[in-house]
mmCIF file with all atom_site columns, C-alpha atoms in Angstrom:
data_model
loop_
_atom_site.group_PDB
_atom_site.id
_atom_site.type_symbol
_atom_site.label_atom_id
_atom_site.label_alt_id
_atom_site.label_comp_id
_atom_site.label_asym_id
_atom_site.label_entity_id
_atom_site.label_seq_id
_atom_site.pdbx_PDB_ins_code
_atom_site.Cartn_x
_atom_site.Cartn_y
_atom_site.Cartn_z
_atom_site.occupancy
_atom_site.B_iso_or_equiv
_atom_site.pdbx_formal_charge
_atom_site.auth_seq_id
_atom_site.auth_comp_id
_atom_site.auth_asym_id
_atom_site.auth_atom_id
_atom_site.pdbx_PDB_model_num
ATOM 1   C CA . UNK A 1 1   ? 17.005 45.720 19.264  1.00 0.00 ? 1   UNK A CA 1
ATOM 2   C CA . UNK A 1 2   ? 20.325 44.329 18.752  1.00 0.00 ? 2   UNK A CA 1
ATOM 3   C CA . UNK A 1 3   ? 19.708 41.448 17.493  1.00 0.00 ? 3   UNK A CA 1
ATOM 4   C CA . UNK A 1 4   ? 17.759 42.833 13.745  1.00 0.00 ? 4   UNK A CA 1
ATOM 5   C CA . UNK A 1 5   ? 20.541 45.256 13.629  1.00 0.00 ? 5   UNK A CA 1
ATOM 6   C CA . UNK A 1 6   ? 22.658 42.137 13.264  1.00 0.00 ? 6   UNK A CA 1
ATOM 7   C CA . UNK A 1 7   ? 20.852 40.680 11.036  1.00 0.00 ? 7   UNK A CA 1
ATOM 8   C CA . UNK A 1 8   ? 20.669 43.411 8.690   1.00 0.00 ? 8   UNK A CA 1
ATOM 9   C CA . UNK A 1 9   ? 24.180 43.551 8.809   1.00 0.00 ? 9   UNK A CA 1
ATOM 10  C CA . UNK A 1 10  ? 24.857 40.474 7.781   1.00 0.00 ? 10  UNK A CA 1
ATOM 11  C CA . UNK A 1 11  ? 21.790 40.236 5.007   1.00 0.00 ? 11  UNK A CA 1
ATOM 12  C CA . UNK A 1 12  ? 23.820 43.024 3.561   1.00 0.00 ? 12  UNK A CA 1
ATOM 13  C CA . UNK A 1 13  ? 26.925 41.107 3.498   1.00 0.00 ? 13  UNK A CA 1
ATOM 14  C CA . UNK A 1 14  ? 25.978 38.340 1.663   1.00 0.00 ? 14  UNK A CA 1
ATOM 15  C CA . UNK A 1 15  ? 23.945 40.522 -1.151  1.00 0.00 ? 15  UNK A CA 1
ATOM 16  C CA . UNK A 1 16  ? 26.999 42.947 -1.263  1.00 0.00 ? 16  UNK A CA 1
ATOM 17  C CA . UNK A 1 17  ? 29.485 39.339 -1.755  1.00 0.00 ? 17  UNK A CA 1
ATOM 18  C CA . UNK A 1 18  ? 26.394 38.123 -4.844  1.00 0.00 ? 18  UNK A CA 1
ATOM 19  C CA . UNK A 1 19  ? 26.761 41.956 -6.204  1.00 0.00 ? 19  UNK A CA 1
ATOM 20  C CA . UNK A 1 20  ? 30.777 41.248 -6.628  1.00 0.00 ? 20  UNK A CA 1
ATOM 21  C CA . UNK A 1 21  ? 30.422 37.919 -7.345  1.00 0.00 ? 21  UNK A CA 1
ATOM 22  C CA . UNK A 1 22  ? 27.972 39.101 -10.473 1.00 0.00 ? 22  UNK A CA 1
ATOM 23  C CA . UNK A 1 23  ? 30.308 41.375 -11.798 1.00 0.00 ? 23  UNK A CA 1
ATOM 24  C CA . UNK A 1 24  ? 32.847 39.509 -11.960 1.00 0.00 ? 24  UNK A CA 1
ATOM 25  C CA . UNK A 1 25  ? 31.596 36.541 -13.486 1.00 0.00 ? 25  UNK A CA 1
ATOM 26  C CA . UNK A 1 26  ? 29.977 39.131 -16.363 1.00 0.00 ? 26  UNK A CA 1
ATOM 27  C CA . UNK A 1 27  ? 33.852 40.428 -16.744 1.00 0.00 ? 27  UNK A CA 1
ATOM 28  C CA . UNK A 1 28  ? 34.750 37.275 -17.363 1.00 0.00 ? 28  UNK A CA 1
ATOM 29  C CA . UNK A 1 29  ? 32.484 36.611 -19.469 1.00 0.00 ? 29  UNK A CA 1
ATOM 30  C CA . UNK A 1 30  ? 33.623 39.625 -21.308 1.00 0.00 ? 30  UNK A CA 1
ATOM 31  C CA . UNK A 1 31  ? 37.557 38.691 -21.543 1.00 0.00 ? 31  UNK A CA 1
ATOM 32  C CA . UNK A 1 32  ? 36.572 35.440 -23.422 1.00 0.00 ? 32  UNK A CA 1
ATOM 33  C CA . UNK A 1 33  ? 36.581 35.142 -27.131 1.00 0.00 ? 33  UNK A CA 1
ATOM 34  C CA . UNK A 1 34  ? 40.362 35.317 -29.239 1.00 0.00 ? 34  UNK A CA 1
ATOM 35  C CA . UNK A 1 35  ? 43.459 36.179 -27.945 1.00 0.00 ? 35  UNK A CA 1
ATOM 36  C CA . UNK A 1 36  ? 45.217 39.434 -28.473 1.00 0.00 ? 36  UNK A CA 1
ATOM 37  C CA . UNK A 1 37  ? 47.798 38.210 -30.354 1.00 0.00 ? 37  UNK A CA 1
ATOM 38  C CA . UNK A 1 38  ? 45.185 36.584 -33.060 1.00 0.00 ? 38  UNK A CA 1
ATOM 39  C CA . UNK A 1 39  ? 43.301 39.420 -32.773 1.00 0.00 ? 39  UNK A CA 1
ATOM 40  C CA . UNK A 1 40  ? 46.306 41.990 -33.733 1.00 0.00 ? 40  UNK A CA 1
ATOM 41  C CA . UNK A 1 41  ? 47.445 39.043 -36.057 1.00 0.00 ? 41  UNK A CA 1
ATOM 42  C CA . UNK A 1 42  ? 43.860 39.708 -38.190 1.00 0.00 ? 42  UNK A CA 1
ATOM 43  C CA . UNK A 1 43  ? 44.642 43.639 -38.517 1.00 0.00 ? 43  UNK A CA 1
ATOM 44  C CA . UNK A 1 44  ? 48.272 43.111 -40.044 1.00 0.00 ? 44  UNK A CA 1
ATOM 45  C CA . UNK A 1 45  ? 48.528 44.152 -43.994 1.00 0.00 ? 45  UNK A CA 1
ATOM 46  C CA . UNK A 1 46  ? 50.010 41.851 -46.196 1.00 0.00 ? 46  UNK A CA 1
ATOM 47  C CA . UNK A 1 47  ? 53.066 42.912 -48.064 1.00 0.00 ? 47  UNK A CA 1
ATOM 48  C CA . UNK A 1 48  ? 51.878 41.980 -52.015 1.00 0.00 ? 48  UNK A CA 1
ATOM 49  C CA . UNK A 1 49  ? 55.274 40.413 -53.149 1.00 0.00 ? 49  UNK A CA 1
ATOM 50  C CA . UNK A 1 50  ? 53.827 37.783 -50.641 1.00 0.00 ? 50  UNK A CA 1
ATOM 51  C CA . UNK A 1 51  ? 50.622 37.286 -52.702 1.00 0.00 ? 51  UNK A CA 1
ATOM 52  C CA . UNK A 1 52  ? 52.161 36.900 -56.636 1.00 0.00 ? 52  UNK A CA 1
ATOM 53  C CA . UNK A 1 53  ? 52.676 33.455 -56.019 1.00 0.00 ? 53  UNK A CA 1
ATOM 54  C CA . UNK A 1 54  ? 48.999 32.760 -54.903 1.00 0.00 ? 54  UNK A CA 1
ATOM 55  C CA . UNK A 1 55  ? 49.324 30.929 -51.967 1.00 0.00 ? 55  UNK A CA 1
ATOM 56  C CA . UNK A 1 56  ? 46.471 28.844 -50.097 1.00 0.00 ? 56  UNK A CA 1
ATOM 57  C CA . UNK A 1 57  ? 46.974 30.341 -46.509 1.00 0.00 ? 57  UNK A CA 1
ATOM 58  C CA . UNK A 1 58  ? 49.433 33.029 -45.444 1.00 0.00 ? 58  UNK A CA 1
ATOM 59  C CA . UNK A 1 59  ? 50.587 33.024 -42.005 1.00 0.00 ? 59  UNK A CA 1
ATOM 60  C CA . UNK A 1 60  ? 49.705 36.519 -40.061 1.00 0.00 ? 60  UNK A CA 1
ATOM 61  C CA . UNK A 1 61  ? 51.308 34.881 -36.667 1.00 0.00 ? 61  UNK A CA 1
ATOM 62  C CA . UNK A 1 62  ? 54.014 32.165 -36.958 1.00 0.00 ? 62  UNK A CA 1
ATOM 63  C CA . UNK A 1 63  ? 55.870 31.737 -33.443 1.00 0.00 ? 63  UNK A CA 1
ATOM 64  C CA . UNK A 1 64  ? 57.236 29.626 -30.746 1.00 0.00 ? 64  UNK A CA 1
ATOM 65  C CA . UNK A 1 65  ? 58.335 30.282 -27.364 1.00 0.00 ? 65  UNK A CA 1
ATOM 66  C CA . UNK A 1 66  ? 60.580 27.721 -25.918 1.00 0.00 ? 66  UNK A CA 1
ATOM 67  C CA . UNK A 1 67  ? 60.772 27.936 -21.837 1.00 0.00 ? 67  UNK A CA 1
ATOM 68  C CA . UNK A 1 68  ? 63.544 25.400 -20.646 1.00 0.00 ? 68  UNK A CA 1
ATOM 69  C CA . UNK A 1 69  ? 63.699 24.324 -17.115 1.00 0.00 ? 69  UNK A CA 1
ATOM 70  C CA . UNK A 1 70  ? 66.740 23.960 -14.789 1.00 0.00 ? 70  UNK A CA 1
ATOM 71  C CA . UNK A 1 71  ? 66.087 19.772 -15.019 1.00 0.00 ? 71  UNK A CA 1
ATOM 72  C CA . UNK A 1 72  ? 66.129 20.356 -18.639 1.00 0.00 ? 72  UNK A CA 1
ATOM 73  C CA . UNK A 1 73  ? 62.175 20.129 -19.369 1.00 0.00 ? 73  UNK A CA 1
ATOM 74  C CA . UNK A 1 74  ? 61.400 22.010 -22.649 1.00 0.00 ? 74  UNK A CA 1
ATOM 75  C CA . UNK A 1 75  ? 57.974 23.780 -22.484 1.00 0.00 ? 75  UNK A CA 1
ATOM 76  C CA . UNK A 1 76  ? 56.977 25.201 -25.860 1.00 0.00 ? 76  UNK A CA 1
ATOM 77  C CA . UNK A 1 77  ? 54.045 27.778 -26.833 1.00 0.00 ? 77  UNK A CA 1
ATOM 78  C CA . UNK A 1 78  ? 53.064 27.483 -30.927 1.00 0.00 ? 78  UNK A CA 1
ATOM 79  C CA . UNK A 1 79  ? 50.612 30.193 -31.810 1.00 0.00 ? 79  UNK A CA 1
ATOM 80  C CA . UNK A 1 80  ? 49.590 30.361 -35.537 1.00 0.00 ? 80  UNK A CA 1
ATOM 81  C CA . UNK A 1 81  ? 46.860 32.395 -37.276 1.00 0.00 ? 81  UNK A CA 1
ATOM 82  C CA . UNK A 1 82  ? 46.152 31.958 -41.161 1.00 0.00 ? 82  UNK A CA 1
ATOM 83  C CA . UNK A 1 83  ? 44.331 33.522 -43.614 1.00 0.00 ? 83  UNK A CA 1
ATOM 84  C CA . UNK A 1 84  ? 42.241 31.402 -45.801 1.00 0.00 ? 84  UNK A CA 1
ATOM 85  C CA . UNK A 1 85  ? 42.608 32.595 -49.381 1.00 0.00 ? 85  UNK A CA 1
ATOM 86  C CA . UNK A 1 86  ? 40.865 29.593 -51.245 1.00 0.00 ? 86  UNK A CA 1
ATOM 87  C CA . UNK A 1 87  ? 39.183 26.200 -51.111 1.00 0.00 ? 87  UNK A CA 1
ATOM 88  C CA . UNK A 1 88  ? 42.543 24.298 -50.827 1.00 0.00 ? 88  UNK A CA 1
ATOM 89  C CA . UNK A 1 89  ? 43.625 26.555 -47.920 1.00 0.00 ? 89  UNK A CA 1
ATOM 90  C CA . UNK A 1 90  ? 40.349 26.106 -46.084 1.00 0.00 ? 90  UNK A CA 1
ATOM 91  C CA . UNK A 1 91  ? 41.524 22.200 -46.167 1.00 0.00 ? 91  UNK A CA 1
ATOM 92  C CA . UNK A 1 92  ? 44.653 23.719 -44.015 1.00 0.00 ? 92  UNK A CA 1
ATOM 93  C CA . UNK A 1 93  ? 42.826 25.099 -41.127 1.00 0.00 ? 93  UNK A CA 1
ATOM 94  C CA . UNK A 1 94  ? 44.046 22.736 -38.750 1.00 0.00 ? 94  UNK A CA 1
ATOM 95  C CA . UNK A 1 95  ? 45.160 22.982 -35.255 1.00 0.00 ? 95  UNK A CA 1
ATOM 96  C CA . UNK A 1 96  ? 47.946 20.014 -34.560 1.00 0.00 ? 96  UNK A CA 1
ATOM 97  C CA . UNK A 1 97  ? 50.610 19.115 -32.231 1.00 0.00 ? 97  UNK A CA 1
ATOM 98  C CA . UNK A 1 98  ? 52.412 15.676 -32.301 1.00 0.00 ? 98  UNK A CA 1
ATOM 99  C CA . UNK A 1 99  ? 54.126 14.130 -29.408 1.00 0.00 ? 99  UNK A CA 1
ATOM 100 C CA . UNK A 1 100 ? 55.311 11.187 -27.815 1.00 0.00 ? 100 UNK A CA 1
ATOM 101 C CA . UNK A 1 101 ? 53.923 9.233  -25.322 1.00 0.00 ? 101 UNK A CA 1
ATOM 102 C CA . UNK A 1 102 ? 57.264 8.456  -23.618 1.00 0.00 ? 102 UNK A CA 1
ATOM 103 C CA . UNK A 1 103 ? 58.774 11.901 -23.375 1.00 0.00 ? 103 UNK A CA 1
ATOM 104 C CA . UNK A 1 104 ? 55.917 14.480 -23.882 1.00 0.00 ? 104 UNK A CA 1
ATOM 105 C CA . UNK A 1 105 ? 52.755 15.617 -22.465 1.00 0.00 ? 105 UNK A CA 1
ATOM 106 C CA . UNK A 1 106 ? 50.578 18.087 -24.744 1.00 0.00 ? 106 UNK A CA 1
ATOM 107 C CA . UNK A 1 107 ? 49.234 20.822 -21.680 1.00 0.00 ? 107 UNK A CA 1
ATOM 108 C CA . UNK A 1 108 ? 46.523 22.737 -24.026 1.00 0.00 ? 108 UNK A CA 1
ATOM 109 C CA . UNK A 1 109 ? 45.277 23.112 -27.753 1.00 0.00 ? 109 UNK A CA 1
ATOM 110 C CA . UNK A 1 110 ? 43.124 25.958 -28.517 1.00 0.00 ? 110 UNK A CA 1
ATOM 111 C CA . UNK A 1 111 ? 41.736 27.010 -31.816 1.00 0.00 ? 111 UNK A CA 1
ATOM 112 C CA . UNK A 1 112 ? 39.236 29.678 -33.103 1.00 0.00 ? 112 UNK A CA 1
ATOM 113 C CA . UNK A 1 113 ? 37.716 30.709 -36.430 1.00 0.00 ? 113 UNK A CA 1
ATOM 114 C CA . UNK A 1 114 ? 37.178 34.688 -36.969 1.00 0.00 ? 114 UNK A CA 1
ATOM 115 C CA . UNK A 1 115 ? 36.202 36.899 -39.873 1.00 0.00 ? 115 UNK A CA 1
ATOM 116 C CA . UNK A 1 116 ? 39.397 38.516 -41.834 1.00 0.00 ? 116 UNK A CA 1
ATOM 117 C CA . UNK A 1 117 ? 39.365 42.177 -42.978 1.00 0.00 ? 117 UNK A CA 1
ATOM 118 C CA . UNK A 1 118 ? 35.766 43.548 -44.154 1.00 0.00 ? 118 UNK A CA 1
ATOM 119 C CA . UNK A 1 119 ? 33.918 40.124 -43.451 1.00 0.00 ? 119 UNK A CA 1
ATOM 120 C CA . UNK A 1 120 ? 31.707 39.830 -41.263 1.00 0.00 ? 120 UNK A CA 1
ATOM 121 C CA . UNK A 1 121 ? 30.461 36.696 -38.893 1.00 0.00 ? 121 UNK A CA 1
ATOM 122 C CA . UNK A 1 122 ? 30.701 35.327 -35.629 1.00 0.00 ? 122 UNK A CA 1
ATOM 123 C CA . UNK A 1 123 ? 34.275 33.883 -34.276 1.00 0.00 ? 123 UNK A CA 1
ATOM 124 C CA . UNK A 1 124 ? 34.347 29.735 -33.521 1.00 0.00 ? 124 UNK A CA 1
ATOM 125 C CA . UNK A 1 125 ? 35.756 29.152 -30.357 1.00 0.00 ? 125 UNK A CA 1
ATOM 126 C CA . UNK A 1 126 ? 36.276 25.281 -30.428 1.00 0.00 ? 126 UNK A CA 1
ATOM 127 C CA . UNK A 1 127 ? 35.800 23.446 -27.293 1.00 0.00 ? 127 UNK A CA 1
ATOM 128 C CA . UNK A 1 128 ? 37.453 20.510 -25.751 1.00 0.00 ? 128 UNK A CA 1
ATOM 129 C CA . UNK A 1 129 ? 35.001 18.280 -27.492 1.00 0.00 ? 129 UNK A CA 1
ATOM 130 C CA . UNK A 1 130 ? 36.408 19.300 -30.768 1.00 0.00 ? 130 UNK A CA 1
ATOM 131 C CA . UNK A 1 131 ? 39.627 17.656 -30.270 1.00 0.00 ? 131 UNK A CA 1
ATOM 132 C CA . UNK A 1 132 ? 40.751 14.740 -31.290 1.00 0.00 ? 132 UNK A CA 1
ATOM 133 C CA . UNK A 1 133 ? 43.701 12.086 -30.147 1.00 0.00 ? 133 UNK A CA 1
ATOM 134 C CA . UNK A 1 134 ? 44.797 9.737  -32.289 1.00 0.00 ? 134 UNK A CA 1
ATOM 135 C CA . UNK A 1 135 ? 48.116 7.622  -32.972 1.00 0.00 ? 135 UNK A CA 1
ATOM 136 C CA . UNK A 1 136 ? 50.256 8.382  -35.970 1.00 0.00 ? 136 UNK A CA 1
ATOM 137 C CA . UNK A 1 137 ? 50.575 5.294  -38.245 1.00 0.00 ? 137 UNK A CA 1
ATOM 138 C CA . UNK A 1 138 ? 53.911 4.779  -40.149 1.00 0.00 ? 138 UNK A CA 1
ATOM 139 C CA . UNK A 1 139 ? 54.005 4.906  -44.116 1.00 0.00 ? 139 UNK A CA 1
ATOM 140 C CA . UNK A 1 140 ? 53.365 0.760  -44.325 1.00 0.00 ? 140 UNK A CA 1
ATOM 141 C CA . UNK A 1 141 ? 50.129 1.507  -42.729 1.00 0.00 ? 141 UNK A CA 1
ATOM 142 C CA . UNK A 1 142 ? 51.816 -0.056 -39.168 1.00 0.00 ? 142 UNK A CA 1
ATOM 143 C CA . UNK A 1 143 ? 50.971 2.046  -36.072 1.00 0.00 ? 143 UNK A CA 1
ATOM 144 C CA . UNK A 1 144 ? 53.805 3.918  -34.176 1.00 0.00 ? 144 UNK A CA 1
ATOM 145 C CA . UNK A 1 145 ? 52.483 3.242  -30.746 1.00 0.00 ? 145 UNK A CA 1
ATOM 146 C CA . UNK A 1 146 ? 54.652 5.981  -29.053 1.00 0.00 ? 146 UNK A CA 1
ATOM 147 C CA . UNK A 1 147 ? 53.653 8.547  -31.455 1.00 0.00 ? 147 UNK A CA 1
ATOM 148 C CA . UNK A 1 148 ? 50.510 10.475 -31.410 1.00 0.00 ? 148 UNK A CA 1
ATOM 149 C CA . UNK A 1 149 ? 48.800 13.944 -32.941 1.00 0.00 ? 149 UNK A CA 1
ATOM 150 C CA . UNK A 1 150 ? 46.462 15.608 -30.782 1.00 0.00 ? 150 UNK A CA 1
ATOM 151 C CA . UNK A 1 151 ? 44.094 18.252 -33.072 1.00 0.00 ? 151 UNK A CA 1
ATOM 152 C CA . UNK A 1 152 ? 41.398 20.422 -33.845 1.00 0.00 ? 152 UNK A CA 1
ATOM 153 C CA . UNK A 1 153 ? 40.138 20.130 -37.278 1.00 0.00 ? 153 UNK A CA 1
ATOM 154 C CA . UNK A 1 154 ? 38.542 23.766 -38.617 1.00 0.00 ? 154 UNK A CA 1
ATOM 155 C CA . UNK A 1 155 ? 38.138 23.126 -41.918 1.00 0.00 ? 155 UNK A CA 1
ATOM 156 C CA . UNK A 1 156 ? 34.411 22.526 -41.709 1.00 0.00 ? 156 UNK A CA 1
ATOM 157 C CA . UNK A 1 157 ? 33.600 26.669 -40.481 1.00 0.00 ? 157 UNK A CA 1
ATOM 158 C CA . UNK A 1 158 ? 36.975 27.780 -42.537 1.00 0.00 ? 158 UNK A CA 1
ATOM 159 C CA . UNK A 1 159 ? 35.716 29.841 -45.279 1.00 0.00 ? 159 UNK A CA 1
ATOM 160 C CA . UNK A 1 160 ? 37.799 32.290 -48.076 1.00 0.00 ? 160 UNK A CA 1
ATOM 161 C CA . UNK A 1 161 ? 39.002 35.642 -46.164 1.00 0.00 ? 161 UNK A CA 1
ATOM 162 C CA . UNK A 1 162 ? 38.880 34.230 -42.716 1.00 0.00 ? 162 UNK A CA 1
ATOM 163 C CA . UNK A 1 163 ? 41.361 33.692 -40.087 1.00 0.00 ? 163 UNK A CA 1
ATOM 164 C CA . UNK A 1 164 ? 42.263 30.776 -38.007 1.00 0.00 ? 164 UNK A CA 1
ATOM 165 C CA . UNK A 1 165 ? 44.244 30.741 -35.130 1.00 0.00 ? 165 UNK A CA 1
ATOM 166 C CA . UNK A 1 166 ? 45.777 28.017 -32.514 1.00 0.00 ? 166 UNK A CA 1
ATOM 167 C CA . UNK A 1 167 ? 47.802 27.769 -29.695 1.00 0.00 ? 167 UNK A CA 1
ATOM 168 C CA . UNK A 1 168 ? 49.181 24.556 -28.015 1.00 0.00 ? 168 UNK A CA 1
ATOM 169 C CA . UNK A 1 169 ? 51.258 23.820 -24.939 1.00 0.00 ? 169 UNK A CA 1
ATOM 170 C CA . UNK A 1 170 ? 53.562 21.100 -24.952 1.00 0.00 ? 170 UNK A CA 1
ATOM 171 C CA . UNK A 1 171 ? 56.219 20.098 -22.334 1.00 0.00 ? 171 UNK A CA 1
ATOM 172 C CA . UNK A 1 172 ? 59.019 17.178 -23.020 1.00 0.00 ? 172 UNK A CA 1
ATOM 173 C CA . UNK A 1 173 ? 61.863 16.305 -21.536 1.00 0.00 ? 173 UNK A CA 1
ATOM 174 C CA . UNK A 1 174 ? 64.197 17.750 -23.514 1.00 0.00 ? 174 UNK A CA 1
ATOM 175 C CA . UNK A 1 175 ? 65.556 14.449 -24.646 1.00 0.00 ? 175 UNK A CA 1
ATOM 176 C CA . UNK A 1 176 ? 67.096 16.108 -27.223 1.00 0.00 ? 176 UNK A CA 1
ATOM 177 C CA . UNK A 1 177 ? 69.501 19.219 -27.395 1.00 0.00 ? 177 UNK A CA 1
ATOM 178 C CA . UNK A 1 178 ? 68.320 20.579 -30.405 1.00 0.00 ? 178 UNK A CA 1
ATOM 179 C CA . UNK A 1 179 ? 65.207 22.723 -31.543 1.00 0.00 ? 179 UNK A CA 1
ATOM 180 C CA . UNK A 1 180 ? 64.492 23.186 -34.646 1.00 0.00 ? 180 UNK A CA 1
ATOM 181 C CA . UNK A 1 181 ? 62.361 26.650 -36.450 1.00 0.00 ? 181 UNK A CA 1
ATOM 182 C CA . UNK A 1 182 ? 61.884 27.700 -39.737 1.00 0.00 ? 182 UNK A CA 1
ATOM 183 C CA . UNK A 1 183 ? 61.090 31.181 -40.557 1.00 0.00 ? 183 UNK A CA 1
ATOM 184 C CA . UNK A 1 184 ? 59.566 30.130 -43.663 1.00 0.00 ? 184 UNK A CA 1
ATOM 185 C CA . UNK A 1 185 ? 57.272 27.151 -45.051 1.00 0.00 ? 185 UNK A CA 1
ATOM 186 C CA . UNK A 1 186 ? 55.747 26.417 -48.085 1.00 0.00 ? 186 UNK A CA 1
ATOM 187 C CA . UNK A 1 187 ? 53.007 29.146 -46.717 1.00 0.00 ? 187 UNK A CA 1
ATOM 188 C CA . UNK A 1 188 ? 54.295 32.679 -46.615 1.00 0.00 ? 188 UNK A CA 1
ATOM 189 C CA . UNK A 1 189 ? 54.801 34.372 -43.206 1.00 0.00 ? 189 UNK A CA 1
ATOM 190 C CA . UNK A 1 190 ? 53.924 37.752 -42.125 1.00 0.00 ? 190 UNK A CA 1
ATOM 191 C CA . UNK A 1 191 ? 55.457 37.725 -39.050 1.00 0.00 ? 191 UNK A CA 1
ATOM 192 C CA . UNK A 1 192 ? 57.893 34.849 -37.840 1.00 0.00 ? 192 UNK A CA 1
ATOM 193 C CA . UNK A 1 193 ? 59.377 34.748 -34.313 1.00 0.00 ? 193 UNK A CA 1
ATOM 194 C CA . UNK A 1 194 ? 61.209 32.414 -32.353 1.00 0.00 ? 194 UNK A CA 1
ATOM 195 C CA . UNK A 1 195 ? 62.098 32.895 -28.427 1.00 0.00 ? 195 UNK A CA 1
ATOM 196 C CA . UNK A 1 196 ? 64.078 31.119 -26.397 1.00 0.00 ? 196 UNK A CA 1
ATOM 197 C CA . UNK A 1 197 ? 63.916 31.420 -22.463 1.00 0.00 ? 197 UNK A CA 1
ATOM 198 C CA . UNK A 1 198 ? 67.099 29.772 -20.490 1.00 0.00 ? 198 UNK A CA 1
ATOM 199 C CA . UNK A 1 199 ? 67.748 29.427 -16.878 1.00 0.00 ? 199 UNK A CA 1
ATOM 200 C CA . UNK A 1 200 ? 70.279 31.339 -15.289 1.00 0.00 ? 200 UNK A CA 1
ATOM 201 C CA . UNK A 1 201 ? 74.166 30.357 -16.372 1.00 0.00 ? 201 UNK A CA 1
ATOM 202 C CA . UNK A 1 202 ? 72.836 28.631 -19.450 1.00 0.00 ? 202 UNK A CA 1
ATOM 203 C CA . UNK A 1 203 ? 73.667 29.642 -22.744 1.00 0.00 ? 203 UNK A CA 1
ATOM 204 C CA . UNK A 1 204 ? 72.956 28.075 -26.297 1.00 0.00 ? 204 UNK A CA 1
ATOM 205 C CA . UNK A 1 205 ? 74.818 27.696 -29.930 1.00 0.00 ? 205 UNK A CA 1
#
């Protein structure tokens, strides 16, 4: 008699581990989809003084977060969502970051595609087969071998009151002491935010 009740126990086990296992993996299934700062970023209201010029794309989410190292690696966070207000600005729905082969390594580029304010669809999540490496060439048409822009090209699902968002990882070794944000482009902003993390005992100026 011992021996089933050992048996049962551990036939239990194992559907009791397939049970949690099965849960979680529908959870997870569950957190995927945008962000939740592109998905906030698709609620915000747009002030109209931004709007009398009639720009392509306005920016809901411009920001950077710079993370510097004690060796002095730089590791830097761009998320930017847009709202696609014509043709031209569907043309602008690209995810890029450019880098250099010598003193950078892009970590991540994400991108996704999701209905803006009363439309409806289903949100683009692009996948890593969507991105594309290529080196930058110079204005002679020569090729600048250390140079290169890693991207996701949206343009093709971008349609007129949609959003779309990106986020890339990039770590260099801060090479050089300066970074470099502007608040504003030739594309309104919304919401513009720059953060700097240091290590203890450093400062900046």
């Amino acid at each position: 008699m011992p021996q089933p009740a050992t048996l049962m126990c551990r036939t239990f086990s194992v559907s009791l581990s397939l049970l949690i296992f099965l849960v979680l993996s529908d959870f997870a299934l569950a957190k995927k989809g945008p962000p939740q700062w592109l998905k906030s970023a698709s609620e915000i209201s747009i002030p109209s003084e931004l709007l009398k010029d009639k720009p392509d794309v306005v920016y809901l989410h411009d920001a950077a977060i710079h993370e510097v190292a004690p060796d002095g690696t730089i590791l830097t966070t761009v998320r930017l969502a847009m709202l696609i207000r014509n043709s031209a600005g569907a043309n602008k729905a690209v995810a890029s970051v450019v880098y250099s082969e010598d003193t950078d390594k892009p970590l991540s580029i994400k991108a996704w595609m999701m209905p803006g304010k009363g439309k409806k669809g289903k949100v683009v999540e692009y996948k890593s087969k969507d991105i594309v490496d290529a080196v930058i060439g110079d204005s002679a048409g020569g090729v600048i071998t250390a140079s290169r822009r890693r991207l996701i090209d949206g343009s093709g699902e971008a349609m007129v009151g949609w959003i779309f968002g990106y986020e890339t990882v990039l770590r260099d070794q801060g090479v050089w002491p300066e970074l470099f944000w502007s608040f504003q482009s030739e594309n309104p902003s919304v919401y513009s935010r720059l953060e700097l993390r240091l290590p203890d005992l450093w400062s900046y100026r």
